[in-house]
Short mmCIF file of C-alpha atoms and ligand atoms in Angstrom, two decimals:
data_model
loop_
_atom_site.label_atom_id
_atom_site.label_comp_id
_atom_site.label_asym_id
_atom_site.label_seq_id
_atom_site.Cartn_x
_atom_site.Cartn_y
_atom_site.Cartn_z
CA UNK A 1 207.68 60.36 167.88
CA UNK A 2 210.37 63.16 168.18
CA UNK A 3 210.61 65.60 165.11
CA UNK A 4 214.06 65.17 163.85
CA UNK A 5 216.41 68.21 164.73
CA UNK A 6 217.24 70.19 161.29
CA UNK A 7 219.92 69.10 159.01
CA UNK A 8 222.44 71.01 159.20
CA UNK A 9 225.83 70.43 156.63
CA UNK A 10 229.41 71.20 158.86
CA UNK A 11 232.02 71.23 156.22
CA UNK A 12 235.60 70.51 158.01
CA UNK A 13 238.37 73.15 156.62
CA UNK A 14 241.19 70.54 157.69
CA UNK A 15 240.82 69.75 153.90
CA UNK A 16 240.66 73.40 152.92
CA UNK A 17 243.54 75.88 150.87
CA UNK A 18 244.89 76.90 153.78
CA UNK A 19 246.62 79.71 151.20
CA UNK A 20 243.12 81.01 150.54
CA UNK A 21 241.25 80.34 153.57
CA UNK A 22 238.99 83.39 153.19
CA UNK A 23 238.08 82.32 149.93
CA UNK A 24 236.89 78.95 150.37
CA UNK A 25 235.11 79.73 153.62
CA UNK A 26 233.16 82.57 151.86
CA UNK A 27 232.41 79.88 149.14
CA UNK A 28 231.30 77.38 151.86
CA UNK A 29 228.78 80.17 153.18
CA UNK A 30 227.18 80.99 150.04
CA UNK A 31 226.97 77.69 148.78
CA UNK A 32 225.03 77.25 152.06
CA UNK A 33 227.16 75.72 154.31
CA UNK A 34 225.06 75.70 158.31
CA UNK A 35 228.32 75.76 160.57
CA UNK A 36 232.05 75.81 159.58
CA UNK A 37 234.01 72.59 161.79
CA UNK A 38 237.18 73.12 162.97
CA UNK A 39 239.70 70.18 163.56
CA UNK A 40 242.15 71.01 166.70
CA UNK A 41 244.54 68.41 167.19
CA UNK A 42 247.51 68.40 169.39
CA UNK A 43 249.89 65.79 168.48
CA UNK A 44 249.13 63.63 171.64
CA UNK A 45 245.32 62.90 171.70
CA UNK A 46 245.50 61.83 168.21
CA UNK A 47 249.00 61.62 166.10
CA UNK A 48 248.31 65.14 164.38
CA UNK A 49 248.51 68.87 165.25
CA UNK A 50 246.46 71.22 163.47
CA UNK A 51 245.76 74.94 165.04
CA UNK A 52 244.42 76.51 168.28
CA UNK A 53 242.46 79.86 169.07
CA UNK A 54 244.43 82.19 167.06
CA UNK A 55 243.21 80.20 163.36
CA UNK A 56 239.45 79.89 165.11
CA UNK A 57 240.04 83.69 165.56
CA UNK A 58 241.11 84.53 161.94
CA UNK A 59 237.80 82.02 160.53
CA UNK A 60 235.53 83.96 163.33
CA UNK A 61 236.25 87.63 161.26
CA UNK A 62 235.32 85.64 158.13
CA UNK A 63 231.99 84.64 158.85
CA UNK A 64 228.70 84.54 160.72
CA UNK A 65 228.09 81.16 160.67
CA UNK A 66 228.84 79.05 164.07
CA UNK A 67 231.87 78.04 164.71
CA UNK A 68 231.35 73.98 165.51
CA UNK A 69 235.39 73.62 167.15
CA UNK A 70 235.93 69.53 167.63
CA UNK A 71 238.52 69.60 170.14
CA UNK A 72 240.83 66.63 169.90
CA UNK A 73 243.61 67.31 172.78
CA UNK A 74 244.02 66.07 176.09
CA UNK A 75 243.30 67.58 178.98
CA UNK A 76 241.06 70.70 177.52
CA UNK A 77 240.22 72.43 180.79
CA UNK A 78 243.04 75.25 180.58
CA UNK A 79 242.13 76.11 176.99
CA UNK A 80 238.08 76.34 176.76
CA UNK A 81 237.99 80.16 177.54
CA UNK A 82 240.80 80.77 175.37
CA UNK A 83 238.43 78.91 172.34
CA UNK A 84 235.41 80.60 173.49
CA UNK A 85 237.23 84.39 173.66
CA UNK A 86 238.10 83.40 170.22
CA UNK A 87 234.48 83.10 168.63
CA UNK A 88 233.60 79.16 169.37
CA UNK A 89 230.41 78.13 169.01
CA UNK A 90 229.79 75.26 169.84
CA UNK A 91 232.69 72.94 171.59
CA UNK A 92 232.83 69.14 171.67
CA UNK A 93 235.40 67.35 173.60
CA UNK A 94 236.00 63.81 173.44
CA UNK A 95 235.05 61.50 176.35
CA UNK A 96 238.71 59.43 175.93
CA UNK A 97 240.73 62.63 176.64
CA UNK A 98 238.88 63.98 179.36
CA UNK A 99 239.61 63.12 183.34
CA UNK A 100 236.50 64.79 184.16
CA UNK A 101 234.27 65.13 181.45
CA UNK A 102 231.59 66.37 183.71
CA UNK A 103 233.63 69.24 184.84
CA UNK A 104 234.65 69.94 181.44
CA UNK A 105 230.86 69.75 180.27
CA UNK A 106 229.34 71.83 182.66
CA UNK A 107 232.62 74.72 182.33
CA UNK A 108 231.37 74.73 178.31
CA UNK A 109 227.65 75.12 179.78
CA UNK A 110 228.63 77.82 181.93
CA UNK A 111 230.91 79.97 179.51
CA UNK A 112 227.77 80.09 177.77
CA UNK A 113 228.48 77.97 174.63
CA UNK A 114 226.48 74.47 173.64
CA UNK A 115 228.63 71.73 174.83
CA UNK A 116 229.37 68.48 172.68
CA UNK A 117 231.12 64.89 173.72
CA UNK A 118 232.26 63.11 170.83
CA UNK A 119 233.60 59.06 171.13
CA UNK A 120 236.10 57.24 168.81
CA UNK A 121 234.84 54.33 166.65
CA UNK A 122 236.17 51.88 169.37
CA UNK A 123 234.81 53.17 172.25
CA UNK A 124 231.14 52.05 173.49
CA UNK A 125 227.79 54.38 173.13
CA UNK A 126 227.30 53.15 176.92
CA UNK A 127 230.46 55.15 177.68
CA UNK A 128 228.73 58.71 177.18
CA UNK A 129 225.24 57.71 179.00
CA UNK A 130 225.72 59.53 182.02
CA UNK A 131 226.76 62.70 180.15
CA UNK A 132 223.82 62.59 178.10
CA UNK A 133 221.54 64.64 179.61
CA UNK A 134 224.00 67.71 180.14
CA UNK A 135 224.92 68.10 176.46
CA UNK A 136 223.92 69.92 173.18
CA UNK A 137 225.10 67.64 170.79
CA UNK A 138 227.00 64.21 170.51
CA UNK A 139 229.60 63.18 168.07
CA UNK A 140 229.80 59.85 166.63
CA UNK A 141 233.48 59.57 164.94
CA UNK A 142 233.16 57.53 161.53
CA UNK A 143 236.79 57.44 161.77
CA UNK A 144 239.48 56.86 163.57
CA UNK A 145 240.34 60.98 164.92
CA UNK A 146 243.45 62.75 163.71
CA UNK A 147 243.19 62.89 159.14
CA UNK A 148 240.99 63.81 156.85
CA UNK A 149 240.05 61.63 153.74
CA UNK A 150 239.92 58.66 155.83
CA UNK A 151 237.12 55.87 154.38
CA UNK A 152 233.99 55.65 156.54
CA UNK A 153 233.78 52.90 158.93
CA UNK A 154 230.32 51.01 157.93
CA UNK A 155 229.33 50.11 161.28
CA UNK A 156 229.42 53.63 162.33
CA UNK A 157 225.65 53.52 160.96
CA UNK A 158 224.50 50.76 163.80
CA UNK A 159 225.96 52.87 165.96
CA UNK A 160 224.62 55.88 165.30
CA UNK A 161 220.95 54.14 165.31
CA UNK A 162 222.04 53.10 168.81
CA UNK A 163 223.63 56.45 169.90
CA UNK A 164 220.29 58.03 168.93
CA UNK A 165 218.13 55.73 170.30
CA UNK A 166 220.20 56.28 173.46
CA UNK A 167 219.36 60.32 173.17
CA UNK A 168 215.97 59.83 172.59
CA UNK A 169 215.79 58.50 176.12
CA UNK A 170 218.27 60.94 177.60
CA UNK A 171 219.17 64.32 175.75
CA UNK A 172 216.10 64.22 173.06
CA UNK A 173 216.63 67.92 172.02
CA UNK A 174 220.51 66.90 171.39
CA UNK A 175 221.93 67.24 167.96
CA UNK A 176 223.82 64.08 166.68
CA UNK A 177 226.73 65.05 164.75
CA UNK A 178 228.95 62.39 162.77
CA UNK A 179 232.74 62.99 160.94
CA UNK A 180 234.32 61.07 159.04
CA UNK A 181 234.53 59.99 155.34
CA UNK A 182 231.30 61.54 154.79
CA UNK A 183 230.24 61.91 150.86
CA UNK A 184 227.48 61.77 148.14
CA UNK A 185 227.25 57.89 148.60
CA UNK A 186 226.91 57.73 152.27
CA UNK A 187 225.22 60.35 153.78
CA UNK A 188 221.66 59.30 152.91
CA UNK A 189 222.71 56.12 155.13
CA UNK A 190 223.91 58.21 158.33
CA UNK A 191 220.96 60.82 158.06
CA UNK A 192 218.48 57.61 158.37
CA UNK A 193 220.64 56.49 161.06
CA UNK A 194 219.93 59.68 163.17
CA UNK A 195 222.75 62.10 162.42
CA UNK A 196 221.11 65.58 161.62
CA UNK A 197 224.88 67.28 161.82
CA UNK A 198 226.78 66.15 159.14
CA UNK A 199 230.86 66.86 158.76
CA UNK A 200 232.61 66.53 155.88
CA UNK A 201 236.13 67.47 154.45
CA UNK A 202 237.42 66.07 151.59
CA UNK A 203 233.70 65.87 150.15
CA UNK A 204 233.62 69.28 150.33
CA UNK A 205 237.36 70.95 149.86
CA UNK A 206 238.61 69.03 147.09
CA UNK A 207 239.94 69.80 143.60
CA UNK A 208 237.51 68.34 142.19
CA UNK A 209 234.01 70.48 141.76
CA UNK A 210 234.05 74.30 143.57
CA UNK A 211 232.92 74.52 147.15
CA UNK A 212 229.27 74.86 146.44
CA UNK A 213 228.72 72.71 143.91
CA UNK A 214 229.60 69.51 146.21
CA UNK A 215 227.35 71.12 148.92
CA UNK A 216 224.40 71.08 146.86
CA UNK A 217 225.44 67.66 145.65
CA UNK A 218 226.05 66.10 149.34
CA UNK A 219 222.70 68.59 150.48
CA UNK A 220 220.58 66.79 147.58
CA UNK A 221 221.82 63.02 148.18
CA UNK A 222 221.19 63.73 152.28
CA UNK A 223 217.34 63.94 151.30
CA UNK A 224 215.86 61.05 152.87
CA UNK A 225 213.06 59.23 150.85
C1 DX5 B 1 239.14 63.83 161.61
C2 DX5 B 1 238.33 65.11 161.68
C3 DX5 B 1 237.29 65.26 160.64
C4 DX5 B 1 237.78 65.04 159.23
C5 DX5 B 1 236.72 65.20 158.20
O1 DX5 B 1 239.92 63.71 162.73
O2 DX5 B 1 237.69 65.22 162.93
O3 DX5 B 1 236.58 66.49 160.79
O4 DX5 B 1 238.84 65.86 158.92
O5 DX5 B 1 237.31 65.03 156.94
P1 DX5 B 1 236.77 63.95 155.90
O6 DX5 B 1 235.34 64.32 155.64
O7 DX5 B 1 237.66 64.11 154.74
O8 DX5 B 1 236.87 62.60 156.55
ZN1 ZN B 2 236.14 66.88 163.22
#
């Protein structure tokens, strides 16, 4: 059996005080956040625009954690370096928006950054099979792309068991990331499922409890019996 990869806990800063940015990310790392996730969206792959390079810039001189960048635009080719000059990570494109995903994979590979595919609830784990083996990480969308504080599709948990099953065949070392309406009452479910890279927004940035006080909470309820 295949030691599962580290948890690691992604909060999403789509949800964050974009008035105190600096604030809440150094919150995020001391209350001991593992990446920080960044939400581009470009007002065509999904009905939202959010920021490019120059914000992944500005969160790259606040921290040293990775910089997980979830690319939701069509047609990323022309604007990988661009994300990568800026301090990305890791960079996951989606396999709906891509012509050549491939191409786009292997460009990731050879900027030398860890490439990610990520599919939309209603597209098909078959559809990344063939891309499997060339990636770092997959991720499974628990909603549909473009908002945060969306409610968490419940079959995204079959399909994560599925998705993982899938990269246990093909891209074992892989992470398995999932986004979407991630909180304290799910996330035990979709870390038994397989995810070991968990986002979450509005669990995390909310006015509700400071920054690290819902990571602790989401890291304790994560802990699988
Ligand atoms: C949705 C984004 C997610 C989302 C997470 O398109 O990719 O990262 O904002 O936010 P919550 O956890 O609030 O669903
Ligand atoms: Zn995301």
């Amino acid at each position: 059996m295949r030691e599962p990869n580290p948890l690691k806990l992604a909060p999403s800063i789509l949800t964050a005080d974009f008035g105190h940015l600096a604030e809440q990310i150094h919150a995020a790392e001391s209350g001991g956040a593992d990446y920080i996730h960044l939400d581009v969206m470009d007002g065509r792959f999904v009905p939202n625009i959010t920021f490019g390079p120059m914000v992944v810039r500005a969160v790259r001189a606040l921290t040293t954690l990775p910089l997980d960048v979830h690319l939701m635009i069509e047609d990323a080719d022309p604007y990988l370096r661009d994300f990568i000059d800026a301090g990305a990570d890791i960079l996951t494109v989606h396999v709906e928006a891509c012509r050549h995903l491939h191409r786009t994979v292997q460009m990731i590979t050879q900027l030398g950054r860890k490439a990610g595919v990520s599919l939309n609830p209603g597209t098909s784990v078959e559809a990344v099979r063939e891309i499997l083996p060339f990636v770092d990480l997959v991720l499974v969308m628990s909603v549909n792309p473009g908002f945060g504080s969306q409610r968490f599709i419940e079959t995204s948990t079959a399909k994560l068991r599925r998705m993982r099953r899938l990269m246990d065949e093909l891209a074992p070392l892989a992470d398995l990331e999932v986004d979407g309406g991630v909180d304290v009452h799910n996330i035990a479910d979709v870390v038994q499922s397989g995810a070991n890279v968990i986002v979450a927004g509005s669990a995390v940035f909310n006015s509700r409890a400071p920054i690290g006080e819902n990571l602790a909470r989401l890291r304790a309820a994560a802990v699988v019996e």
